[in-house]
Amino acid sequence: MLIAFTGPQSSGKSTLIDLLKDYTDKQHFDVVYIGSSTRSLKAKGYTINNIGETFNETQNAVVRNHLDNIKYYDKHSGNIVLDRCLLDGVVYTRYFYNQGKVSDTIMNHSEQVLKSYYSAYDIVFYLDPAGVPLVADNERSTDITFRKDIIEIFNEYLLEYKTTKLTGTIDNRLDIIKNIISNCR
């Protein structure tokens, strides 16, 4: 099973993934967890968020990394949980495209990859950011306008791409995830 978490920055993805990891470990549920593509790319020297000048290269690498995660899943049996997915890559690419920082070629390629491969995900959990404060973690942007714009773009794509929307408290969200995952076991 290929499970992905998606949503704007500071919506609780990493927190829920950590809680899910504790739960699946206790339940002896065999799961491989793959961290955020943007964080791993930042470690390789790519600029992320709304800084830098290499937006085409960064966004292309982000989408390629998400595609590599799908290909990794195709080659291995078992369950994989992803912190972010192609939908995230395209949403952020769209933001930078709207700012004139990403070319038509990269934007079109990103959307084509999303259309071609989104169905590979068995479950995509969208974490609703409503009521979740924007918290600095030395990685994500804390620009409120940037976050608002990202949420608006997510809302546009959510009309076309199916997700399971998670709202409420962390415990409410985790209970929904546990229920879905337990039923798929």
PDB file of C-alpha atoms in Angstrom:
ATOM      1  CA  MET A   1       0.000   0.000   0.000  1.00  0.00           C
ATOM      2  CA  LEU A   2       1.323   3.452  -0.951  1.00  0.00           C
ATOM      3  CA  ILE A   3       0.137   6.125   1.471  1.00  0.00           C
ATOM      4  CA  ALA A   4       0.998   9.799   1.178  1.00  0.00           C
ATOM      5  CA  PHE A   5       0.446  12.831   3.357  1.00  0.00           C
ATOM      6  CA  THR A   6      -0.095  16.164   1.626  1.00  0.00           C
ATOM      7  CA  GLY A   7      -0.929  19.712   2.598  1.00  0.00           C
ATOM      8  CA  PRO A   8       0.546  23.143   3.130  1.00  0.00           C
ATOM      9  CA  GLN A   9       3.455  23.810   5.418  1.00  0.00           C
ATOM     10  CA  SER A  10       2.742  23.507   9.126  1.00  0.00           C
ATOM     11  CA  SER A  11      -0.458  21.486   8.748  1.00  0.00           C
ATOM     12  CA  GLY A  12       0.688  18.597  10.951  1.00  0.00           C
ATOM     13  CA  LYS A  13       2.042  16.092   8.420  1.00  0.00           C
ATOM     14  CA  SER A  14       5.289  15.257  10.183  1.00  0.00           C
ATOM     15  CA  THR A  15       3.603  15.160  13.595  1.00  0.00           C
ATOM     16  CA  LEU A  16       0.991  12.691  12.363  1.00  0.00           C
ATOM     17  CA  ILE A  17       3.547  10.585  10.546  1.00  0.00           C
ATOM     18  CA  ASP A  18       5.599  10.305  13.758  1.00  0.00           C
ATOM     19  CA  LEU A  19       2.475   9.252  15.689  1.00  0.00           C
ATOM     20  CA  LEU A  20       1.525   6.802  12.944  1.00  0.00           C
ATOM     21  CA  LYS A  21       5.011   5.332  13.030  1.00  0.00           C
ATOM     22  CA  ASP A  22       4.661   4.676  16.778  1.00  0.00           C
ATOM     23  CA  TYR A  23       1.267   3.063  16.180  1.00  0.00           C
ATOM     24  CA  THR A  24       2.391   0.834  13.296  1.00  0.00           C
ATOM     25  CA  ASP A  25       5.489  -0.243  15.241  1.00  0.00           C
ATOM     26  CA  LYS A  26       3.322  -1.296  18.204  1.00  0.00           C
ATOM     27  CA  GLN A  27       0.910  -3.111  15.876  1.00  0.00           C
ATOM     28  CA  HIS A  28       3.811  -4.840  14.088  1.00  0.00           C
ATOM     29  CA  PHE A  29       2.565  -3.360  10.830  1.00  0.00           C
ATOM     30  CA  ASP A  30       5.409  -3.495   8.295  1.00  0.00           C
ATOM     31  CA  VAL A  31       5.857   0.033   6.933  1.00  0.00           C
ATOM     32  CA  VAL A  32       8.685   1.944   5.280  1.00  0.00           C
ATOM     33  CA  TYR A  33       8.592   5.691   5.949  1.00  0.00           C
ATOM     34  CA  ILE A  34      10.080   8.120   3.444  1.00  0.00           C
ATOM     35  CA  GLY A  35      10.654  11.706   4.565  1.00  0.00           C
ATOM     36  CA  SER A  36       9.934  14.965   2.793  1.00  0.00           C
ATOM     37  CA  SER A  37      11.459  15.327  -0.663  1.00  0.00           C
ATOM     38  CA  THR A  38      12.110  19.033  -0.212  1.00  0.00           C
ATOM     39  CA  ARG A  39      14.031  18.497   3.006  1.00  0.00           C
ATOM     40  CA  SER A  40      16.231  15.846   1.414  1.00  0.00           C
ATOM     41  CA  LEU A  41      16.810  18.092  -1.603  1.00  0.00           C
ATOM     42  CA  LYS A  42      17.716  21.013   0.658  1.00  0.00           C
ATOM     43  CA  ALA A  43      20.395  18.801   2.188  1.00  0.00           C
ATOM     44  CA  LYS A  44      21.754  18.305  -1.354  1.00  0.00           C
ATOM     45  CA  GLY A  45      22.040  22.075  -1.866  1.00  0.00           C
ATOM     46  CA  TYR A  46      18.755  22.934  -3.553  1.00  0.00           C
ATOM     47  CA  THR A  47      17.017  26.079  -2.335  1.00  0.00           C
ATOM     48  CA  ILE A  48      13.486  25.551  -1.048  1.00  0.00           C
ATOM     49  CA  ASN A  49      10.554  27.737  -0.066  1.00  0.00           C
ATOM     50  CA  ASN A  50      10.340  31.215  -1.490  1.00  0.00           C
ATOM     51  CA  ILE A  51      14.071  31.915  -1.649  1.00  0.00           C
ATOM     52  CA  GLY A  52      16.860  31.479  -4.154  1.00  0.00           C
ATOM     53  CA  GLU A  53      17.023  31.675  -7.915  1.00  0.00           C
ATOM     54  CA  THR A  54      16.973  28.043  -9.070  1.00  0.00           C
ATOM     55  CA  PHE A  55      13.220  27.477  -9.043  1.00  0.00           C
ATOM     56  CA  ASN A  56      13.101  25.516 -12.319  1.00  0.00           C
ATOM     57  CA  GLU A  57      15.826  23.147 -11.174  1.00  0.00           C
ATOM     58  CA  THR A  58      14.419  22.785  -7.667  1.00  0.00           C
ATOM     59  CA  GLN A  59      10.819  22.173  -8.714  1.00  0.00           C
ATOM     60  CA  ASN A  60      11.906  19.728 -11.404  1.00  0.00           C
ATOM     61  CA  ALA A  61      13.990  17.865  -8.817  1.00  0.00           C
ATOM     62  CA  VAL A  62      11.059  17.827  -6.352  1.00  0.00           C
ATOM     63  CA  VAL A  63       8.707  16.284  -8.915  1.00  0.00           C
ATOM     64  CA  ARG A  64      11.394  13.807 -10.009  1.00  0.00           C
ATOM     65  CA  ASN A  65      11.957  12.816  -6.369  1.00  0.00           C
ATOM     66  CA  HIS A  66       8.232  12.170  -5.849  1.00  0.00           C
ATOM     67  CA  LEU A  67       8.179  10.095  -9.023  1.00  0.00           C
ATOM     68  CA  ASP A  68      11.205   8.143  -7.764  1.00  0.00           C
ATOM     69  CA  ASN A  69       9.245   7.360  -4.577  1.00  0.00           C
ATOM     70  CA  ILE A  70       6.453   5.852  -6.684  1.00  0.00           C
ATOM     71  CA  LYS A  71       8.963   3.836  -8.717  1.00  0.00           C
ATOM     72  CA  TYR A  72      10.595   2.640  -5.476  1.00  0.00           C
ATOM     73  CA  TYR A  73       7.191   1.422  -4.306  1.00  0.00           C
ATOM     74  CA  ASP A  74       6.600  -0.368  -7.618  1.00  0.00           C
ATOM     75  CA  LYS A  75       9.855  -2.316  -7.150  1.00  0.00           C
ATOM     76  CA  HIS A  76       9.216  -3.322  -3.536  1.00  0.00           C
ATOM     77  CA  SER A  77       6.373  -5.112  -1.862  1.00  0.00           C
ATOM     78  CA  GLY A  78       4.921  -3.817   1.355  1.00  0.00           C
ATOM     79  CA  ASN A  79       3.624  -0.576   2.745  1.00  0.00           C
ATOM     80  CA  ILE A  80       5.201   2.823   2.230  1.00  0.00           C
ATOM     81  CA  VAL A  81       4.221   6.099   3.887  1.00  0.00           C
ATOM     82  CA  LEU A  82       5.383   9.306   2.235  1.00  0.00           C
ATOM     83  CA  ASP A  83       5.752  12.720   3.836  1.00  0.00           C
ATOM     84  CA  ARG A  84       4.443  14.660   0.808  1.00  0.00           C
ATOM     85  CA  CYS A  85       3.639  13.483  -2.714  1.00  0.00           C
ATOM     86  CA  LEU A  86       3.352  14.636  -6.331  1.00  0.00           C
ATOM     87  CA  LEU A  87       0.400  16.844  -5.436  1.00  0.00           C
ATOM     88  CA  ASP A  88       2.651  18.897  -3.132  1.00  0.00           C
ATOM     89  CA  GLY A  89       5.292  19.186  -5.816  1.00  0.00           C
ATOM     90  CA  VAL A  90       2.798  20.492  -8.357  1.00  0.00           C
ATOM     91  CA  VAL A  91       1.103  22.890  -5.924  1.00  0.00           C
ATOM     92  CA  TYR A  92       4.404  24.540  -5.023  1.00  0.00           C
ATOM     93  CA  THR A  93       5.485  24.509  -8.679  1.00  0.00           C
ATOM     94  CA  ARG A  94       2.219  26.289  -9.535  1.00  0.00           C
ATOM     95  CA  TYR A  95       2.903  28.892  -6.842  1.00  0.00           C
ATOM     96  CA  PHE A  96       6.340  29.657  -8.303  1.00  0.00           C
ATOM     97  CA  TYR A  97       4.920  29.577 -11.835  1.00  0.00           C
ATOM     98  CA  ASN A  98       2.320  32.165 -10.809  1.00  0.00           C
ATOM     99  CA  GLN A  99       5.210  34.288  -9.485  1.00  0.00           C
ATOM    100  CA  GLY A 100       7.007  34.039 -12.844  1.00  0.00           C
ATOM    101  CA  LYS A 101       9.798  31.937 -11.307  1.00  0.00           C
ATOM    102  CA  VAL A 102       9.077  28.630 -13.079  1.00  0.00           C
ATOM    103  CA  SER A 103       8.920  28.131 -16.845  1.00  0.00           C
ATOM    104  CA  ASP A 104       5.940  26.874 -18.841  1.00  0.00           C
ATOM    105  CA  THR A 105       7.956  23.745 -19.632  1.00  0.00           C
ATOM    106  CA  ILE A 106       8.503  22.825 -15.965  1.00  0.00           C
ATOM    107  CA  MET A 107       4.898  23.663 -15.029  1.00  0.00           C
ATOM    108  CA  ASN A 108       3.444  21.599 -17.890  1.00  0.00           C
ATOM    109  CA  HIS A 109       5.789  18.691 -17.202  1.00  0.00           C
ATOM    110  CA  SER A 110       4.892  18.721 -13.485  1.00  0.00           C
ATOM    111  CA  GLU A 111       1.167  18.645 -14.197  1.00  0.00           C
ATOM    112  CA  GLN A 112       1.593  15.871 -16.760  1.00  0.00           C
ATOM    113  CA  VAL A 113       3.513  13.741 -14.251  1.00  0.00           C
ATOM    114  CA  LEU A 114       0.781  14.353 -11.657  1.00  0.00           C
ATOM    115  CA  LYS A 115      -1.949  13.312 -14.104  1.00  0.00           C
ATOM    116  CA  SER A 116      -0.020  10.227 -15.181  1.00  0.00           C
ATOM    117  CA  TYR A 117       1.044   8.928 -11.773  1.00  0.00           C
ATOM    118  CA  TYR A 118      -1.358  10.217  -9.099  1.00  0.00           C
ATOM    119  CA  SER A 119      -3.409   7.023  -9.278  1.00  0.00           C
ATOM    120  CA  ALA A 120      -0.366   5.089  -7.981  1.00  0.00           C
ATOM    121  CA  TYR A 121      -1.174   6.336  -4.471  1.00  0.00           C
ATOM    122  CA  ASP A 122      -3.605   4.102  -2.610  1.00  0.00           C
ATOM    123  CA  ILE A 123      -4.449   6.780  -0.051  1.00  0.00           C
ATOM    124  CA  VAL A 124      -3.529  10.453   0.051  1.00  0.00           C
ATOM    125  CA  PHE A 125      -4.292  12.190   3.323  1.00  0.00           C
ATOM    126  CA  TYR A 126      -4.776  15.945   2.962  1.00  0.00           C
ATOM    127  CA  LEU A 127      -4.187  17.729   6.250  1.00  0.00           C
ATOM    128  CA  ASP A 128      -6.502  20.693   6.551  1.00  0.00           C
ATOM    129  CA  PRO A 129      -4.473  23.611   7.935  1.00  0.00           C
ATOM    130  CA  ALA A 130      -7.525  25.312   9.499  1.00  0.00           C
ATOM    131  CA  GLY A 131      -6.769  26.020  13.130  1.00  0.00           C
ATOM    132  CA  VAL A 132      -3.165  24.802  12.868  1.00  0.00           C
ATOM    133  CA  PRO A 133      -0.699  27.586  13.689  1.00  0.00           C
ATOM    134  CA  LEU A 134       2.225  28.327  11.413  1.00  0.00           C
ATOM    135  CA  VAL A 135       5.248  27.183  13.414  1.00  0.00           C
ATOM    136  CA  ALA A 136       8.891  27.759  12.501  1.00  0.00           C
ATOM    137  CA  ASP A 137      11.109  24.680  12.306  1.00  0.00           C
ATOM    138  CA  ASN A 138      14.168  26.098  10.518  1.00  0.00           C
ATOM    139  CA  GLU A 139      12.991  24.411   7.285  1.00  0.00           C
ATOM    140  CA  ARG A 140       9.566  25.736   6.295  1.00  0.00           C
ATOM    141  CA  SER A 141       8.634  29.241   5.324  1.00  0.00           C
ATOM    142  CA  THR A 142       6.771  31.190   8.008  1.00  0.00           C
ATOM    143  CA  ASP A 143       5.486  33.779   5.541  1.00  0.00           C
ATOM    144  CA  ILE A 144       1.727  33.925   6.184  1.00  0.00           C
ATOM    145  CA  THR A 145       0.928  35.214   2.687  1.00  0.00           C
ATOM    146  CA  PHE A 146       2.980  32.410   1.119  1.00  0.00           C
ATOM    147  CA  ARG A 147       1.041  29.842   3.183  1.00  0.00           C
ATOM    148  CA  LYS A 148      -2.312  31.430   2.271  1.00  0.00           C
ATOM    149  CA  ASP A 149      -1.421  31.310  -1.427  1.00  0.00           C
ATOM    150  CA  ILE A 150      -0.339  27.658  -1.137  1.00  0.00           C
ATOM    151  CA  ILE A 151      -3.638  26.755   0.572  1.00  0.00           C
ATOM    152  CA  GLU A 152      -5.607  28.418  -2.244  1.00  0.00           C
ATOM    153  CA  ILE A 153      -3.681  26.457  -4.870  1.00  0.00           C
ATOM    154  CA  PHE A 154      -4.204  23.213  -2.934  1.00  0.00           C
ATOM    155  CA  ASN A 155      -7.938  23.935  -2.873  1.00  0.00           C
ATOM    156  CA  GLU A 156      -7.941  24.241  -6.678  1.00  0.00           C
ATOM    157  CA  TYR A 157      -6.171  20.895  -7.175  1.00  0.00           C
ATOM    158  CA  LEU A 158      -8.279  19.141  -4.538  1.00  0.00           C
ATOM    159  CA  LEU A 159     -11.264  19.624  -6.832  1.00  0.00           C
ATOM    160  CA  GLU A 160      -9.618  17.273  -9.329  1.00  0.00           C
ATOM    161  CA  TYR A 161      -7.489  14.917  -7.221  1.00  0.00           C
ATOM    162  CA  LYS A 162      -9.051  12.640  -4.635  1.00  0.00           C
ATOM    163  CA  THR A 163      -7.750  12.840  -1.083  1.00  0.00           C
ATOM    164  CA  THR A 164      -8.970  11.914   2.378  1.00  0.00           C
ATOM    165  CA  LYS A 165      -9.265  15.240   4.155  1.00  0.00           C
ATOM    166  CA  LEU A 166      -8.199  15.220   7.790  1.00  0.00           C
ATOM    167  CA  THR A 167      -9.611  17.873  10.114  1.00  0.00           C
ATOM    168  CA  GLY A 168      -9.918  18.354  13.843  1.00  0.00           C
ATOM    169  CA  THR A 169      -7.428  17.635  16.578  1.00  0.00           C
ATOM    170  CA  ILE A 170      -4.304  15.564  16.132  1.00  0.00           C
ATOM    171  CA  ASP A 171      -6.011  12.701  17.988  1.00  0.00           C
ATOM    172  CA  ASN A 172      -9.083  12.920  15.699  1.00  0.00           C
ATOM    173  CA  ARG A 173      -6.864  12.851  12.639  1.00  0.00           C
ATOM    174  CA  LEU A 174      -4.804   9.949  13.936  1.00  0.00           C
ATOM    175  CA  ASP A 175      -7.940   7.934  14.753  1.00  0.00           C
ATOM    176  CA  ILE A 176      -9.169   8.339  11.164  1.00  0.00           C
ATOM    177  CA  ILE A 177      -5.791   7.226   9.800  1.00  0.00           C
ATOM    178  CA  LYS A 178      -5.644   4.214  12.139  1.00  0.00           C
ATOM    179  CA  ASN A 179      -9.146   3.156  11.139  1.00  0.00           C
ATOM    180  CA  ILE A 180      -8.414   3.383   7.416  1.00  0.00           C
ATOM    181  CA  ILE A 181      -5.053   1.633   7.675  1.00  0.00           C
ATOM    182  CA  SER A 182      -6.414  -1.118   9.932  1.00  0.00           C
ATOM    183  CA  ASN A 183      -9.188  -1.820   7.423  1.00  0.00           C
ATOM    184  CA  CYS A 184      -6.646  -2.108   4.605  1.00  0.00           C
ATOM    185  CA  ARG A 185      -4.417  -4.534   6.428  1.00  0.00           C
TER     186      ARG A 185
END
